[in-house]
Coordinates of C-alpha atoms in Angstrom, one line a residue:
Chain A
X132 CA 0.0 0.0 0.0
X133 CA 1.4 3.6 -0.9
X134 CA 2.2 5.7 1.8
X135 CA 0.0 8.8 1.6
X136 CA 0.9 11.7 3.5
X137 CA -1.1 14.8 4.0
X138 CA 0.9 18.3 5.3
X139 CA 0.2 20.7 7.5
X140 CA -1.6 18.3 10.4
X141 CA -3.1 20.6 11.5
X142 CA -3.8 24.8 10.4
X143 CA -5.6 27.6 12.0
X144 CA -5.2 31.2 10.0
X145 CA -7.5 34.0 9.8
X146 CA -10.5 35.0 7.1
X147 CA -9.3 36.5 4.2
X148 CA -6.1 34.6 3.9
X149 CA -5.0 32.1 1.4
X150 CA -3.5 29.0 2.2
X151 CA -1.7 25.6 0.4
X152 CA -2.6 22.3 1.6
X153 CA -0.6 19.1 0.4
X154 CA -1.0 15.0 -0.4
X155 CA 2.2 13.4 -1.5
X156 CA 3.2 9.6 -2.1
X157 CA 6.0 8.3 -3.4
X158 CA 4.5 6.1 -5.7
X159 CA 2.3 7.3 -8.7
X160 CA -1.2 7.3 -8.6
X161 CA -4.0 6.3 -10.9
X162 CA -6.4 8.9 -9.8
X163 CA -6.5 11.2 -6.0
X164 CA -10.0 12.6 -4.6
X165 CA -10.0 15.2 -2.1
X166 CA -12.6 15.1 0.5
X167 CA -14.1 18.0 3.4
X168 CA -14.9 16.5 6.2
X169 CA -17.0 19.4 8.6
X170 CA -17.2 18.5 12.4
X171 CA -19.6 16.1 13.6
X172 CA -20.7 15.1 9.9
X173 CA -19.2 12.6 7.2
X174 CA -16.7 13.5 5.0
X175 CA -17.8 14.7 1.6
X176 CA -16.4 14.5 -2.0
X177 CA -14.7 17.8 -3.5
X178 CA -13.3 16.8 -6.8
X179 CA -11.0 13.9 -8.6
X180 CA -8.2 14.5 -10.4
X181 CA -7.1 12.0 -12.8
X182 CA -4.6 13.4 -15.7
X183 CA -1.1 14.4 -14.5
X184 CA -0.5 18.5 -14.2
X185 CA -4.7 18.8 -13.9
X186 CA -6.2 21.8 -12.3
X187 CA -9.9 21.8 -11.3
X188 CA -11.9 24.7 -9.7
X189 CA -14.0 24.5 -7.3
X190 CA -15.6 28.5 -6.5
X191 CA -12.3 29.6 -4.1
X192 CA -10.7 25.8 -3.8
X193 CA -8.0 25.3 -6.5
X194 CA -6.9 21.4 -6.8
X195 CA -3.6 20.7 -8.6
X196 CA -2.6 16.9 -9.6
X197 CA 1.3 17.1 -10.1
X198 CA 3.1 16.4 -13.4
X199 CA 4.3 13.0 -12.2
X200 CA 1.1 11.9 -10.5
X201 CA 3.0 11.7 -7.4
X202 CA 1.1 14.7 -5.2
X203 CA -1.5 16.9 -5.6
X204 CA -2.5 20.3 -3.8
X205 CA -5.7 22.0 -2.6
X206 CA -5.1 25.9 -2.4
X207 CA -8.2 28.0 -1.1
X208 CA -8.4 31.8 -1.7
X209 CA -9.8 34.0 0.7
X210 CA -10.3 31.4 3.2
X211 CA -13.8 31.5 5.0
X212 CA -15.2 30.4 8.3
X213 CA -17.1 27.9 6.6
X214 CA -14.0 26.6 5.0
X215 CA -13.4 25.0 8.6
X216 CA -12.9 21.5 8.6
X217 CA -10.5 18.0 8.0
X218 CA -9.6 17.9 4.1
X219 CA -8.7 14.2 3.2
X220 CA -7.3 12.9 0.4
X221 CA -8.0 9.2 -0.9
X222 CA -6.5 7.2 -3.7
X223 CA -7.5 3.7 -5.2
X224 CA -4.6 1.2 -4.3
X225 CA -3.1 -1.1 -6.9
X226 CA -3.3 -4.0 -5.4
X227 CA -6.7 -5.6 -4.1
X228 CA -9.1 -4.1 -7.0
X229 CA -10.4 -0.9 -7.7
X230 CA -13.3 -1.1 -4.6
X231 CA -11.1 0.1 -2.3
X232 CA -9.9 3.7 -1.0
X233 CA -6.7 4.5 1.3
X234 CA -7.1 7.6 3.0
X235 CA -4.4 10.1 4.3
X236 CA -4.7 11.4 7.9
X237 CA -6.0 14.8 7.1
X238 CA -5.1 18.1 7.2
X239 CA -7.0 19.9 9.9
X240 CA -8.0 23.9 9.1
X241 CA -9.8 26.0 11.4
X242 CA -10.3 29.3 9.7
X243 CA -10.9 32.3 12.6
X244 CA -13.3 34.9 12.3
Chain B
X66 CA -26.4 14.6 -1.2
X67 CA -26.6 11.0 -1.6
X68 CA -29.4 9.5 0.7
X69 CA -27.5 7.3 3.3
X70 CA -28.7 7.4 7.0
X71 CA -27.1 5.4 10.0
X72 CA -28.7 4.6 13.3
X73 CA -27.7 5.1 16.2
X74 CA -26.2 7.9 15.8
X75 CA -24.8 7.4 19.6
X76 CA -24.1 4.6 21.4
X77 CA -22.5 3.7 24.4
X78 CA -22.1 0.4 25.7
X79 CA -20.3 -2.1 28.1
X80 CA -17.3 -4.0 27.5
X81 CA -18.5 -7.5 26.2
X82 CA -22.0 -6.7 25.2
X83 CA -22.9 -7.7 21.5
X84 CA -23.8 -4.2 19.3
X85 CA -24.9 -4.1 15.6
X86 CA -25.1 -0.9 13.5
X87 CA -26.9 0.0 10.9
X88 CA -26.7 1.4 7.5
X89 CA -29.1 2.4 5.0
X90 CA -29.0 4.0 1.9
X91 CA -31.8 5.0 -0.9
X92 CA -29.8 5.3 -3.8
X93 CA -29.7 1.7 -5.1
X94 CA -25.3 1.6 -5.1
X95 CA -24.0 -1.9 -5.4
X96 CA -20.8 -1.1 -2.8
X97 CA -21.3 -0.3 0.7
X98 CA -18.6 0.8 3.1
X99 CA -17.6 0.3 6.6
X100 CA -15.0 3.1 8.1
X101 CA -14.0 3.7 11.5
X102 CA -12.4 6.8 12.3
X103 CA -9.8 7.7 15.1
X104 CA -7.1 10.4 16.0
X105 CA -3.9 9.9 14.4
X106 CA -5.4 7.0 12.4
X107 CA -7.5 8.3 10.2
X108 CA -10.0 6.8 8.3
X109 CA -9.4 3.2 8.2
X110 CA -11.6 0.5 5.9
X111 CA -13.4 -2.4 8.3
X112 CA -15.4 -4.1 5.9
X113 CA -17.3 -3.7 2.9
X114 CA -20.0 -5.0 0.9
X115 CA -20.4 -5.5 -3.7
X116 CA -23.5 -6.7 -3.5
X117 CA -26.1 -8.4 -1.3
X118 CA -24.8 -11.3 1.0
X119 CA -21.2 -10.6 -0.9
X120 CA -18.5 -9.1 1.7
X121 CA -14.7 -8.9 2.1
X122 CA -12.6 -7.8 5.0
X123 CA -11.1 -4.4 5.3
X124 CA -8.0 -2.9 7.2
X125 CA -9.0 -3.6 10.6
X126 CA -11.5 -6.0 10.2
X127 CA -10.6 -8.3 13.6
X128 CA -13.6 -8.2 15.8
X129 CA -16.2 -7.2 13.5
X130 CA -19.2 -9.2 10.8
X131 CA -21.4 -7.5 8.4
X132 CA -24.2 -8.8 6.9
X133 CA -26.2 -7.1 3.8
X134 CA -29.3 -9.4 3.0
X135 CA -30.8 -5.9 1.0
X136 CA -29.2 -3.8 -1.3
X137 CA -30.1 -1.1 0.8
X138 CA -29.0 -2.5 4.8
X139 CA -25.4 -2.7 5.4
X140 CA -25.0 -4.4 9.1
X141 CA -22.0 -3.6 11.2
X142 CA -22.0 -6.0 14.5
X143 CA -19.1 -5.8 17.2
X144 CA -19.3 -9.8 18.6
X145 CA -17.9 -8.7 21.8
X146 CA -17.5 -5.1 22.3
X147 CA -13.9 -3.8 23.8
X148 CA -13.1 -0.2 24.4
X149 CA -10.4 -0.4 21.5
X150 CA -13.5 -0.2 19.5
X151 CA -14.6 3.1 20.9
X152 CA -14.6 4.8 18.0
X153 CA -16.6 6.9 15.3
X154 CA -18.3 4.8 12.6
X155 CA -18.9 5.8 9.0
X156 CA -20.6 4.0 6.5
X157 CA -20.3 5.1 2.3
X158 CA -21.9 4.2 -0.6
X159 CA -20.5 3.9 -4.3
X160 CA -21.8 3.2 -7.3
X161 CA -18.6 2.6 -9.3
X162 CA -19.7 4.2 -12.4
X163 CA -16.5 6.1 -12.4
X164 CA -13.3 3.9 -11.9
X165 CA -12.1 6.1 -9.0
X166 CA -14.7 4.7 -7.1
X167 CA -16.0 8.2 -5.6
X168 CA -17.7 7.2 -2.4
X169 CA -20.9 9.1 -0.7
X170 CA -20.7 8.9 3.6
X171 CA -23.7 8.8 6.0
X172 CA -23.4 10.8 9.3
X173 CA -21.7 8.5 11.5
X174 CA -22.0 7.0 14.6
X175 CA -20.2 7.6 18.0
X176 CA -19.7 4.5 19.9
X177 CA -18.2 4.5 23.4
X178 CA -17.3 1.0 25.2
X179 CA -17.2 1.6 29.0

């Protein structure tokens, strides 16, 4: 199973400020889905990124697949209060079939009014 | 949102004492999911279902059955509860229409073993 790692842990800024989240592996993957997860409630799909050097939009949240297919970024502009949350990031392991997802750890945000 | 409901949606029980969650969805998907979800661990696959009375094991899947007898019931059930199984509990659904397998979750469920 890749080893999927998600940077910062944990983030708190204030509104109005932009901010980088990450999800690297060393290996390459086939596709990478970012998640929001708000407290108390279950996580919920943001986008999928399958082509290597992909951007998708998503109103204020940029998503990035790199080149390689290695990592992938989530950038949000202008952050919000209701931006709070845990963003995951899941891929589909090679091994085992595609029915599975591995998920990364999470980057906490907490964005301060 | 993707109609998926779980009950309870808290729980606490004893130490040894037999408990069984339950999911159920409305949107007809052939895969159903079993998550739990704890600090520093993440999200972490227990079992999961691709169709009705056809499972496999997960992650972590020591100490837990399912059971799905409908396309729609997804049955969790902790033989023996133990406090390492305090935990939250998520169940998703996925159709698999797109090969990245982009999964819909219910609201979870906090269980507490005293």
């Amino acid at each position: 199973t890749q080893l999927l790692e998600q940077s910062p842990q944990f983030l708190s800024i204030q509104e109005g400020e932009n901010l980088t989240v990450y999800c690297n592996s060393s290996s390459v993957f086939s596709s990478l889905q970012w998640y929001r997860q708000e407290p108390g409630e279950g996580p919920v799909l943001l986008v999928t990124v399958v082509t290597g050097g992909e951007v998708k939009k998503l109103k204020r949240l940029t998503f990035q697949f790199g080149d390689a297919r290695k990592d992938s970024s989530l950038h949000i502009t202008a952050a919000q209060p209701g931006d709070t949350g845990l963003y995951l990031c899941a891929y589909i392991p090679t091994q085992g079939g595609s029915e599975k997802l591995v998920f990364g750890k999470g980057t906490k945000l907490t964005v301060n009014p | 949102d993707a109609g998926i409901t779980q009950s309870p949606r808290h729980k606490v029980t004893e130490t040894g004492t037999p408990v069984t969650l339950r999911c159920h969805q409305t949107e007809n998907h052939r895969y159903m999911y079993w998550y739990r979800q704890d600090p520093g661990h993440g999200l972490r696959l227990i079992h999961y279902s691709y169709g009705v009375k056809d499972t496999d094991k997960g992650e972590v899947s020591d100490g837990y059955s399912v059971s799905r007898s409908k396309t729609e019931d997804f049955l969790l059930t902790l033989e023996s509860a133990t406090s390492s199984q305090t935990s939250v509990y998520f169940c998703a659904i996925s159709d698999r229409t797109s090969y990245s397998n982009e999964q819909y979750f219910g609201p979870g469920t906090r269980l507490t073993v005293t």
